[in-house]
Amino acid sequence: MDLAFLRPLYELPGPWASVYVGTSQHTEDTPHERSLTAQAASRQLADQGADEPTCRAVRAALEELRHSSEPHGRALFATGGEVVLDPALAASPPGGLSVEWSALPHTAPLLDLLGEDPVCVVAYVDRRGADFELRSALGSRDVGSVSGRQWPLHRTSSVDWSERHFQLRVENTWEHNAAEIADALAVCQEETRADLLILVGDDRERRAVHERLPQRLHDRTMEATRGAGSRLLDEDVERIRAEHVRRRAAEDLERFMAARAPDADGNVGAVEGVPAVIEAAREHRIDELLIIPDGPDTHREVWVGEGPDQLAVRRTDTKTLGEPRPWSARADDALLRSVIAAGAPALSLSPAVPQAGPQGAPAGGLGALLRWTERERSAG
């Protein structure tokens, strides 16, 4: 998951109020109940030591959600009397309300609560062309179409055509149309920045378009089993999105498990557990951070400084990093700050762990795929 949008949180010193609130209930009493929730969140922050301006800012932001029709909820990150970010959630937070006052923003739950809610382009394919539809959390809209050659696609009555000659012309026309559709779909994906492509149509037509897509799109393309002329329902799209997310998480977990083993030169491509992942973050070697947000060690106390690479397992270790007055933070939040600053992605493995079992998960719920150092590249 690309968490670059969280960078503004790390440009301010903190401490931070991190609030996750659910908005899935919608009844006549909802506005009153949400007002009570706003008061409760403000009290909890005050009890944890938050300053009054920040408590007021959080309460005011939550009060504004009294009449919200959002289906899941919001996360709010506030400091210095200001709500800095308030992203909408793609899943309801457990318990309906979570409040934390801490040195770093508590961003780790976003890996599951934002979900990877992929923006999709659905391509309704037939032998004449395709219609493209964009599906996202904001709804659906048409984003174009493509028409291929229209002739010959049906049997002609002319006696001048031999059966084989005609069939070859039909096949050539369809192959041309499949290539046209694939090219147009690739352009549509670039323009919409869609995370996922869904092909809908007859089996042969879907496969023909899929095979002609650029290689870079093969892993983000899925096929729906509905036949030509069928439209995808919202629940169909959600099921395909969930399968896409689970598959990506499973692939990353498989890569991680394979990379844990040393290669012929004794180098490993992955590490796990708090101490090893912290060391990799300090050395700017994390290529992708892997987290199970409710893993047993994600909340483990580590020590951090002002810089995103100033983090250590023990408080005394931070002195060697140039931080005379370190403060404590959760391991997952400290590591997320580090990888976001470095431009590396982070991924929740939660969708894949039930299938892989605990023996396949990173120790303590924290792992990382590593970048190679120049020395390792030379040795390889």
mmCIF file of N, CA, C and O in Angstrom, residues 167-252:
data_model
loop_
_atom_site.group_PDB
_atom_site.id
_atom_site.type_symbol
_atom_site.label_atom_id
_atom_site.label_comp_id
_atom_site.label_asym_id
_atom_site.label_seq_id
_atom_site.Cartn_x
_atom_site.Cartn_y
_atom_site.Cartn_z
ATOM 1 N N GLN A 167 -13.969 -18.624 -42.033
ATOM 2 C CA GLN A 167 -13.571 -18.767 -40.636
ATOM 3 C C GLN A 167 -12.250 -18.050 -40.362
ATOM 4 O O GLN A 167 -12.069 -17.439 -39.307
ATOM 5 N N LEU A 168 -11.315 -18.110 -41.299
ATOM 6 C CA LEU A 168 -10.048 -17.405 -41.113
ATOM 7 C C LEU A 168 -10.264 -15.900 -41.034
ATOM 8 O O LEU A 168 -9.634 -15.211 -40.221
ATOM 9 N N ARG A 169 -11.139 -15.359 -41.856
ATOM 10 C CA ARG A 169 -11.420 -13.933 -41.813
ATOM 11 C C ARG A 169 -12.060 -13.545 -40.486
ATOM 12 O O ARG A 169 -11.752 -12.499 -39.912
ATOM 13 N N VAL A 170 -12.983 -14.388 -40.004
ATOM 14 C CA VAL A 170 -13.618 -14.128 -38.704
ATOM 15 C C VAL A 170 -12.572 -14.118 -37.595
ATOM 16 O O VAL A 170 -12.534 -13.215 -36.747
ATOM 17 N N GLU A 171 -11.676 -15.123 -37.613
ATOM 18 C CA GLU A 171 -10.653 -15.197 -36.568
ATOM 19 C C GLU A 171 -9.715 -14.000 -36.648
ATOM 20 O O GLU A 171 -9.338 -13.419 -35.620
ATOM 21 N N ASN A 172 -9.312 -13.619 -37.834
ATOM 22 C CA ASN A 172 -8.422 -12.461 -37.987
ATOM 23 C C ASN A 172 -9.093 -11.186 -37.479
ATOM 24 O O ASN A 172 -8.441 -10.337 -36.851
ATOM 25 N N THR A 173 -10.383 -11.044 -37.791
ATOM 26 C CA THR A 173 -11.104 -9.863 -37.313
ATOM 27 C C THR A 173 -11.144 -9.842 -35.793
ATOM 28 O O THR A 173 -10.898 -8.809 -35.166
ATOM 29 N N TRP A 174 -11.453 -10.989 -35.175
ATOM 30 C CA TRP A 174 -11.522 -11.011 -33.712
ATOM 31 C C TRP A 174 -10.160 -10.781 -33.076
ATOM 32 O O TRP A 174 -10.028 -10.067 -32.085
ATOM 33 N N GLU A 175 -9.101 -11.374 -33.638
ATOM 34 C CA GLU A 175 -7.764 -11.145 -33.085
ATOM 35 C C GLU A 175 -7.403 -9.659 -33.165
ATOM 36 O O GLU A 175 -6.807 -9.100 -32.239
ATOM 37 N N HIS A 176 -7.765 -9.031 -34.264
ATOM 38 C CA HIS A 176 -7.522 -7.589 -34.393
ATOM 39 C C HIS A 176 -8.301 -6.830 -33.330
ATOM 40 O O HIS A 176 -7.772 -5.925 -32.672
ATOM 41 N N ASN A 177 -9.570 -7.190 -33.128
ATOM 42 C CA ASN A 177 -10.392 -6.490 -32.143
ATOM 43 C C ASN A 177 -9.875 -6.707 -30.730
ATOM 44 O O ASN A 177 -9.869 -5.785 -29.906
ATOM 45 N N ALA A 178 -9.430 -7.926 -30.418
ATOM 46 C CA ALA A 178 -8.892 -8.201 -29.085
ATOM 47 C C ALA A 178 -7.663 -7.340 -28.811
ATOM 48 O O ALA A 178 -7.482 -6.813 -27.700
ATOM 49 N N ALA A 179 -6.815 -7.180 -29.817
ATOM 50 C CA ALA A 179 -5.632 -6.324 -29.664
ATOM 51 C C ALA A 179 -6.034 -4.873 -29.483
ATOM 52 O O ALA A 179 -5.440 -4.149 -28.660
ATOM 53 N N GLU A 180 -7.033 -4.414 -30.227
ATOM 54 C CA GLU A 180 -7.516 -3.040 -30.089
ATOM 55 C C GLU A 180 -8.063 -2.802 -28.681
ATOM 56 O O GLU A 180 -7.802 -1.765 -28.055
ATOM 57 N N ILE A 181 -8.836 -3.767 -28.183
ATOM 58 C CA ILE A 181 -9.409 -3.629 -26.844
ATOM 59 C C ILE A 181 -8.304 -3.595 -25.802
ATOM 60 O O ILE A 181 -8.325 -2.772 -24.873
ATOM 61 N N ALA A 182 -7.327 -4.485 -25.928
ATOM 62 C CA ALA A 182 -6.220 -4.528 -24.963
ATOM 63 C C ALA A 182 -5.447 -3.217 -24.959
ATOM 64 O O ALA A 182 -5.091 -2.690 -23.895
ATOM 65 N N ASP A 183 -5.184 -2.662 -26.128
ATOM 66 C CA ASP A 183 -4.460 -1.388 -26.204
ATOM 67 C C ASP A 183 -5.263 -0.269 -25.544
ATOM 68 O O ASP A 183 -4.714 0.545 -24.784
ATOM 69 N N ALA A 184 -6.556 -0.209 -25.850
ATOM 70 C CA ALA A 184 -7.399 0.840 -25.276
ATOM 71 C C ALA A 184 -7.524 0.680 -23.767
ATOM 72 O O ALA A 184 -7.533 1.666 -23.016
ATOM 73 N N LEU A 185 -7.597 -0.560 -23.296
ATOM 74 C CA LEU A 185 -7.710 -0.800 -21.858
ATOM 75 C C LEU A 185 -6.433 -0.397 -21.128
ATOM 76 O O LEU A 185 -6.482 0.152 -20.024
ATOM 77 N N ALA A 186 -5.284 -0.630 -21.751
ATOM 78 C CA ALA A 186 -4.009 -0.218 -21.151
ATOM 79 C C ALA A 186 -3.941 1.302 -21.019
ATOM 80 O O ALA A 186 -3.479 1.832 -19.997
ATOM 81 N N VAL A 187 -4.412 2.008 -22.047
ATOM 82 C CA VAL A 187 -4.443 3.472 -21.984
ATOM 83 C C VAL A 187 -5.412 3.937 -20.897
ATOM 84 O O VAL A 187 -5.117 4.855 -20.127
ATOM 85 N N CYS A 188 -6.570 3.292 -20.806
ATOM 86 C CA CYS A 188 -7.563 3.648 -19.791
ATOM 87 C C CYS A 188 -6.998 3.449 -18.386
ATOM 88 O O CYS A 188 -7.216 4.272 -17.498
ATOM 89 N N GLN A 189 -6.248 2.367 -18.205
ATOM 90 C CA GLN A 189 -5.648 2.119 -16.892
ATOM 91 C C GLN A 189 -4.657 3.215 -16.520
ATOM 92 O O GLN A 189 -4.614 3.668 -15.376
ATOM 93 N N GLU A 190 -3.862 3.654 -17.481
ATOM 94 C CA GLU A 190 -2.902 4.725 -17.203
ATOM 95 C C GLU A 190 -3.614 6.023 -16.858
ATOM 96 O O GLU A 190 -3.215 6.741 -15.933
ATOM 97 N N GLU A 191 -4.686 6.329 -17.582
ATOM 98 C CA GLU A 191 -5.391 7.588 -17.358
ATOM 99 C C GLU A 191 -6.146 7.596 -16.033
ATOM 100 O O GLU A 191 -6.225 8.628 -15.366
ATOM 101 N N THR A 192 -6.706 6.459 -15.645
ATOM 102 C CA THR A 192 -7.489 6.391 -14.397
ATOM 103 C C THR A 192 -6.644 5.972 -13.211
ATOM 104 O O THR A 192 -7.105 6.050 -12.079
ATOM 105 N N ARG A 193 -5.414 5.481 -13.469
ATOM 106 C CA ARG A 193 -4.526 4.954 -12.414
ATOM 107 C C ARG A 193 -5.217 3.832 -11.652
ATOM 108 O O ARG A 193 -5.063 3.683 -10.437
ATOM 109 N N ALA A 194 -5.974 3.020 -12.362
ATOM 110 C CA ALA A 194 -6.700 1.916 -11.739
ATOM 111 C C ALA A 194 -5.731 0.866 -11.207
ATOM 112 O O ALA A 194 -4.707 0.563 -11.824
ATOM 113 N N ASP A 195 -6.082 0.314 -10.053
ATOM 114 C CA ASP A 195 -5.262 -0.733 -9.441
ATOM 115 C C ASP A 195 -5.591 -2.112 -9.995
ATOM 116 O O ASP A 195 -4.789 -3.033 -9.908
ATOM 117 N N LEU A 196 -6.809 -2.263 -10.525
ATOM 118 C CA LEU A 196 -7.296 -3.580 -10.899
ATOM 119 C C LEU A 196 -8.131 -3.468 -12.176
ATOM 120 O O LEU A 196 -8.923 -2.534 -12.326
ATOM 121 N N LEU A 197 -7.953 -4.418 -13.079
ATOM 122 C CA LEU A 197 -8.760 -4.522 -14.290
ATOM 123 C C LEU A 197 -9.590 -5.798 -14.199
ATOM 124 O O LEU A 197 -9.063 -6.865 -13.845
ATOM 125 N N ILE A 198 -10.864 -5.692 -14.517
ATOM 126 C CA ILE A 198 -11.759 -6.856 -14.484
ATOM 127 C C ILE A 198 -12.342 -7.033 -15.874
ATOM 128 O O ILE A 198 -12.973 -6.114 -16.416
ATOM 129 N N LEU A 199 -12.130 -8.200 -16.458
ATOM 130 C CA LEU A 199 -12.635 -8.505 -17.787
ATOM 131 C C LEU A 199 -13.914 -9.322 -17.669
ATOM 132 O O LEU A 199 -13.948 -10.353 -16.978
ATOM 133 N N VAL A 200 -14.958 -8.866 -18.343
ATOM 134 C CA VAL A 200 -16.256 -9.538 -18.329
ATOM 135 C C VAL A 200 -16.626 -9.891 -19.759
ATOM 136 O O VAL A 200 -16.553 -9.046 -20.656
ATOM 137 N N GLY A 201 -17.029 -11.123 -19.999
ATOM 138 C CA GLY A 201 -17.397 -11.567 -21.338
ATOM 139 C C GLY A 201 -17.289 -13.068 -21.435
ATOM 140 O O GLY A 201 -17.070 -13.762 -20.439
ATOM 141 N N ASP A 202 -17.435 -13.599 -22.640
ATOM 142 C CA ASP A 202 -17.267 -15.040 -22.837
ATOM 143 C C ASP A 202 -15.816 -15.441 -22.577
ATOM 144 O O ASP A 202 -14.888 -14.645 -22.731
ATOM 145 N N ASP A 203 -15.633 -16.709 -22.210
ATOM 146 C CA ASP A 203 -14.312 -17.186 -21.804
ATOM 147 C C ASP A 203 -13.237 -16.890 -22.847
ATOM 148 O O ASP A 203 -12.165 -16.365 -22.528
ATOM 149 N N ARG A 204 -13.516 -17.226 -24.088
ATOM 150 C CA ARG A 204 -12.512 -17.072 -25.126
ATOM 151 C C ARG A 204 -12.168 -15.609 -25.344
ATOM 152 O O ARG A 204 -11.004 -15.243 -25.552
ATOM 153 N N GLU A 205 -13.176 -14.755 -25.290
ATOM 154 C CA GLU A 205 -12.949 -13.330 -25.525
ATOM 155 C C GLU A 205 -12.162 -12.700 -24.383
ATOM 156 O O GLU A 205 -11.266 -11.885 -24.603
ATOM 157 N N ARG A 206 -12.494 -13.073 -23.142
ATOM 158 C CA ARG A 206 -11.739 -12.554 -21.992
ATOM 159 C C ARG A 206 -10.272 -12.948 -22.097
ATOM 160 O O ARG A 206 -9.376 -12.127 -21.906
ATOM 161 N N ARG A 207 -10.037 -14.222 -22.360
ATOM 162 C CA ARG A 207 -8.649 -14.706 -22.424
ATOM 163 C C ARG A 207 -7.865 -14.024 -23.536
ATOM 164 O O ARG A 207 -6.691 -13.691 -23.361
ATOM 165 N N ALA A 208 -8.510 -13.819 -24.676
ATOM 166 C CA ALA A 208 -7.809 -13.193 -25.803
ATOM 167 C C ALA A 208 -7.360 -11.784 -25.458
ATOM 168 O O ALA A 208 -6.238 -11.375 -25.792
ATOM 169 N N VAL A 209 -8.212 -11.019 -24.782
ATOM 170 C CA VAL A 209 -7.835 -9.660 -24.373
ATOM 171 C C VAL A 209 -6.768 -9.722 -23.292
ATOM 172 O O VAL A 209 -5.771 -8.975 -23.334
ATOM 173 N N HIS A 210 -6.952 -10.613 -22.322
ATOM 174 C CA HIS A 210 -5.994 -10.743 -21.215
ATOM 175 C C HIS A 210 -4.589 -11.029 -21.754
ATOM 176 O O HIS A 210 -3.604 -10.424 -21.324
ATOM 177 N N GLU A 211 -4.489 -11.948 -22.698
ATOM 178 C CA GLU A 211 -3.181 -12.334 -23.245
ATOM 179 C C GLU A 211 -2.498 -11.195 -23.989
ATOM 180 O O GLU A 211 -1.271 -11.161 -24.089
ATOM 181 N N ARG A 212 -3.272 -10.252 -24.512
ATOM 182 C CA ARG A 212 -2.703 -9.161 -25.312
ATOM 183 C C ARG A 212 -2.420 -7.905 -24.507
ATOM 184 O O ARG A 212 -1.902 -6.927 -25.050
ATOM 185 N N LEU A 213 -2.753 -7.918 -23.233
ATOM 186 C CA LEU A 213 -2.425 -6.774 -22.380
ATOM 187 C C LEU A 213 -0.915 -6.712 -22.142
ATOM 188 O O LEU A 213 -0.242 -7.741 -22.164
ATOM 189 N N PRO A 214 -0.368 -5.523 -21.886
ATOM 190 C CA PRO A 214 1.059 -5.431 -21.542
ATOM 191 C C PRO A 214 1.385 -6.290 -20.322
ATOM 192 O O PRO A 214 0.548 -6.458 -19.424
ATOM 193 N N GLN A 215 2.583 -6.805 -20.267
ATOM 194 C CA GLN A 215 2.987 -7.689 -19.179
ATOM 195 C C GLN A 215 2.793 -7.037 -17.816
ATOM 196 O O GLN A 215 2.418 -7.699 -16.844
ATOM 197 N N ARG A 216 3.015 -5.737 -17.732
ATOM 198 C CA ARG A 216 2.907 -5.043 -16.445
ATOM 199 C C ARG A 216 1.495 -5.104 -15.865
ATOM 200 O O ARG A 216 1.303 -4.874 -14.664
ATOM 201 N N LEU A 217 0.494 -5.394 -16.713
ATOM 202 C CA LEU A 217 -0.895 -5.416 -16.251
ATOM 203 C C LEU A 217 -1.416 -6.822 -15.971
ATOM 204 O O LEU A 217 -2.528 -6.971 -15.459
ATOM 205 N N HIS A 218 -0.642 -7.838 -16.286
ATOM 206 C CA HIS A 218 -1.154 -9.194 -16.122
ATOM 207 C C HIS A 218 -1.486 -9.511 -14.671
ATOM 208 O O HIS A 218 -2.503 -10.151 -14.387
ATOM 209 N N ASP A 219 -0.631 -9.079 -13.738
ATOM 210 C CA ASP A 219 -0.859 -9.408 -12.327
ATOM 211 C C ASP A 219 -1.990 -8.602 -11.702
ATOM 212 O O ASP A 219 -2.443 -8.939 -10.614
ATOM 213 N N ARG A 220 -2.418 -7.543 -12.362
ATOM 214 C CA ARG A 220 -3.512 -6.756 -11.804
ATOM 215 C C ARG A 220 -4.781 -6.875 -12.640
ATOM 216 O O ARG A 220 -5.657 -6.017 -12.584
ATOM 217 N N THR A 221 -4.877 -7.964 -13.396
ATOM 218 C CA THR A 221 -6.068 -8.218 -14.203
ATOM 219 C C THR A 221 -6.728 -9.509 -13.749
ATOM 220 O O THR A 221 -6.061 -10.531 -13.577
ATOM 221 N N MET A 222 -8.041 -9.457 -13.542
ATOM 222 C CA MET A 222 -8.808 -10.643 -13.171
ATOM 223 C C MET A 222 -9.993 -10.773 -14.112
ATOM 224 O O MET A 222 -10.445 -9.791 -14.708
ATOM 225 N N GLU A 223 -10.482 -11.995 -14.241
ATOM 226 C CA GLU A 223 -11.591 -12.269 -15.152
ATOM 227 C C GLU A 223 -12.825 -12.672 -14.359
ATOM 228 O O GLU A 223 -12.738 -13.443 -13.399
ATOM 229 N N ALA A 224 -13.971 -12.145 -14.758
ATOM 230 C CA ALA A 224 -15.243 -12.494 -14.143
ATOM 231 C C ALA A 224 -15.891 -13.607 -14.950
ATOM 232 O O ALA A 224 -15.752 -13.672 -16.171
ATOM 233 N N THR A 225 -16.609 -14.482 -14.266
ATOM 234 C CA THR A 225 -17.174 -15.650 -14.933
ATOM 235 C C THR A 225 -18.497 -15.363 -15.625
ATOM 236 O O THR A 225 -19.032 -16.217 -16.315
ATOM 237 N N ARG A 226 -19.037 -14.182 -15.450
ATOM 238 C CA ARG A 226 -20.295 -13.854 -16.126
ATOM 239 C C ARG A 226 -20.083 -13.782 -17.633
ATOM 240 O O ARG A 226 -19.032 -13.366 -18.113
ATOM 241 N N GLY A 227 -21.101 -14.154 -18.376
ATOM 242 C CA GLY A 227 -20.991 -14.189 -19.819
ATOM 243 C C GLY A 227 -21.207 -12.835 -20.451
ATOM 244 O O GLY A 227 -21.438 -11.826 -19.774
ATOM 245 N N ALA A 228 -21.136 -12.813 -21.785
ATOM 246 C CA ALA A 228 -21.302 -11.575 -22.530
ATOM 247 C C ALA A 228 -22.677 -10.979 -22.250
ATOM 248 O O ALA A 228 -23.673 -11.686 -22.156
ATOM 249 N N GLY A 229 -22.732 -9.670 -22.130
ATOM 250 C CA GLY A 229 -23.988 -8.979 -21.882
ATOM 251 C C GLY A 229 -24.334 -8.823 -20.430
ATOM 252 O O GLY A 229 -25.263 -8.081 -20.087
ATOM 253 N N SER A 230 -23.625 -9.518 -19.534
ATOM 254 C CA SER A 230 -23.904 -9.424 -18.098
ATOM 255 C C SER A 230 -23.205 -8.208 -17.502
ATOM 256 O O SER A 230 -22.089 -7.868 -17.906
ATOM 257 N N ARG A 231 -23.847 -7.580 -16.532
ATOM 258 C CA ARG A 231 -23.246 -6.458 -15.834
ATOM 259 C C ARG A 231 -22.850 -6.908 -14.433
ATOM 260 O O ARG A 231 -23.569 -7.693 -13.795
ATOM 261 N N LEU A 232 -21.727 -6.434 -13.957
ATOM 262 C CA LEU A 232 -21.263 -6.816 -12.627
ATOM 263 C C LEU A 232 -22.021 -6.048 -11.553
ATOM 264 O O LEU A 232 -22.126 -4.822 -11.614
ATOM 265 N N LEU A 233 -22.518 -6.767 -10.567
ATOM 266 C CA LEU A 233 -23.143 -6.146 -9.405
ATOM 267 C C LEU A 233 -22.057 -5.689 -8.440
ATOM 268 O O LEU A 233 -20.899 -6.133 -8.516
ATOM 269 N N ASP A 234 -22.433 -4.806 -7.502
ATOM 270 C CA ASP A 234 -21.455 -4.310 -6.526
ATOM 271 C C ASP A 234 -20.828 -5.453 -5.751
ATOM 272 O O ASP A 234 -19.625 -5.446 -5.470
ATOM 273 N N GLU A 235 -21.652 -6.454 -5.386
ATOM 274 C CA GLU A 235 -21.107 -7.569 -4.610
ATOM 275 C C GLU A 235 -20.127 -8.401 -5.433
ATOM 276 O O GLU A 235 -19.174 -8.970 -4.889
ATOM 277 N N ASP A 236 -20.335 -8.456 -6.767
ATOM 278 C CA ASP A 236 -19.371 -9.147 -7.624
ATOM 279 C C ASP A 236 -18.023 -8.430 -7.598
ATOM 280 O O ASP A 236 -16.964 -9.059 -7.487
ATOM 281 N N VAL A 237 -18.078 -7.102 -7.707
ATOM 282 C CA VAL A 237 -16.847 -6.312 -7.705
ATOM 283 C C VAL A 237 -16.135 -6.447 -6.365
ATOM 284 O O VAL A 237 -14.907 -6.614 -6.318
ATOM 285 N N GLU A 238 -16.882 -6.392 -5.270
ATOM 286 C CA GLU A 238 -16.263 -6.514 -3.947
ATOM 287 C C GLU A 238 -15.598 -7.868 -3.779
ATOM 288 O O GLU A 238 -14.507 -7.968 -3.201
ATOM 289 N N ARG A 239 -16.241 -8.923 -4.263
ATOM 290 C CA ARG A 239 -15.652 -10.258 -4.156
ATOM 291 C C ARG A 239 -14.353 -10.336 -4.956
ATOM 292 O O ARG A 239 -13.355 -10.893 -4.479
ATOM 293 N N ILE A 240 -14.360 -9.782 -6.157
ATOM 294 C CA ILE A 240 -13.154 -9.828 -6.994
ATOM 295 C C ILE A 240 -12.054 -8.960 -6.393
ATOM 296 O O ILE A 240 -10.879 -9.341 -6.385
ATOM 297 N N ARG A 241 -12.429 -7.792 -5.855
ATOM 298 C CA ARG A 241 -11.439 -6.945 -5.182
ATOM 299 C C ARG A 241 -10.801 -7.688 -4.015
ATOM 300 O O ARG A 241 -9.581 -7.674 -3.839
ATOM 301 N N ALA A 242 -11.637 -8.330 -3.187
ATOM 302 C CA ALA A 242 -11.111 -9.048 -2.016
ATOM 303 C C ALA A 242 -10.179 -10.172 -2.438
ATOM 304 O O ALA A 242 -9.134 -10.395 -1.811
ATOM 305 N N GLU A 243 -10.528 -10.874 -3.505
ATOM 306 C CA GLU A 243 -9.673 -11.954 -3.991
ATOM 307 C C GLU A 243 -8.354 -11.397 -4.520
ATOM 308 O O GLU A 243 -7.287 -11.984 -4.311
ATOM 309 N N HIS A 244 -8.409 -10.250 -5.199
ATOM 310 C CA HIS A 244 -7.190 -9.613 -5.705
ATOM 311 C C HIS A 244 -6.270 -9.225 -4.543
ATOM 312 O O HIS A 244 -5.054 -9.475 -4.592
ATOM 313 N N VAL A 245 -6.833 -8.620 -3.495
ATOM 314 C CA VAL A 245 -6.035 -8.212 -2.339
ATOM 315 C C VAL A 245 -5.445 -9.441 -1.650
ATOM 316 O O VAL A 245 -4.264 -9.452 -1.267
ATOM 317 N N ARG A 246 -6.269 -10.487 -1.478
ATOM 318 C CA ARG A 246 -5.771 -11.703 -0.827
ATOM 319 C C ARG A 246 -4.640 -12.328 -1.646
ATOM 320 O O ARG A 246 -3.627 -12.762 -1.098
ATOM 321 N N ARG A 247 -4.799 -12.337 -2.969
ATOM 322 C CA ARG A 247 -3.783 -12.936 -3.828
ATOM 323 C C ARG A 247 -2.471 -12.164 -3.748
ATOM 324 O O ARG A 247 -1.386 -12.768 -3.668
ATOM 325 N N ARG A 248 -2.576 -10.818 -3.761
ATOM 326 C CA ARG A 248 -1.352 -10.013 -3.668
ATOM 327 C C ARG A 248 -0.652 -10.232 -2.337
ATOM 328 O O ARG A 248 0.581 -10.334 -2.274
ATOM 329 N N ALA A 249 -1.430 -10.293 -1.255
ATOM 330 C CA ALA A 249 -0.828 -10.528 0.059
ATOM 331 C C ALA A 249 -0.181 -11.906 0.108
ATOM 332 O O ALA A 249 0.907 -12.075 0.673
ATOM 333 N N ALA A 250 -0.845 -12.909 -0.480
ATOM 334 C CA ALA A 250 -0.283 -14.258 -0.492
ATOM 335 C C ALA A 250 1.013 -14.301 -1.302
ATOM 336 O O ALA A 250 1.977 -14.985 -0.920
ATOM 337 N N GLU A 251 1.066 -13.571 -2.417
ATOM 338 C CA GLU A 251 2.286 -13.538 -3.231
ATOM 339 C C GLU A 251 3.423 -12.880 -2.466
ATOM 340 O O GLU A 251 4.565 -13.350 -2.517
ATOM 341 N N ASP A 252 3.122 -11.791 -1.754
ATOM 342 C CA ASP A 252 4.167 -11.124 -0.969
ATOM 343 C C ASP A 252 4.631 -12.010 0.177
ATOM 344 O O ASP A 252 5.830 -12.040 0.507
#
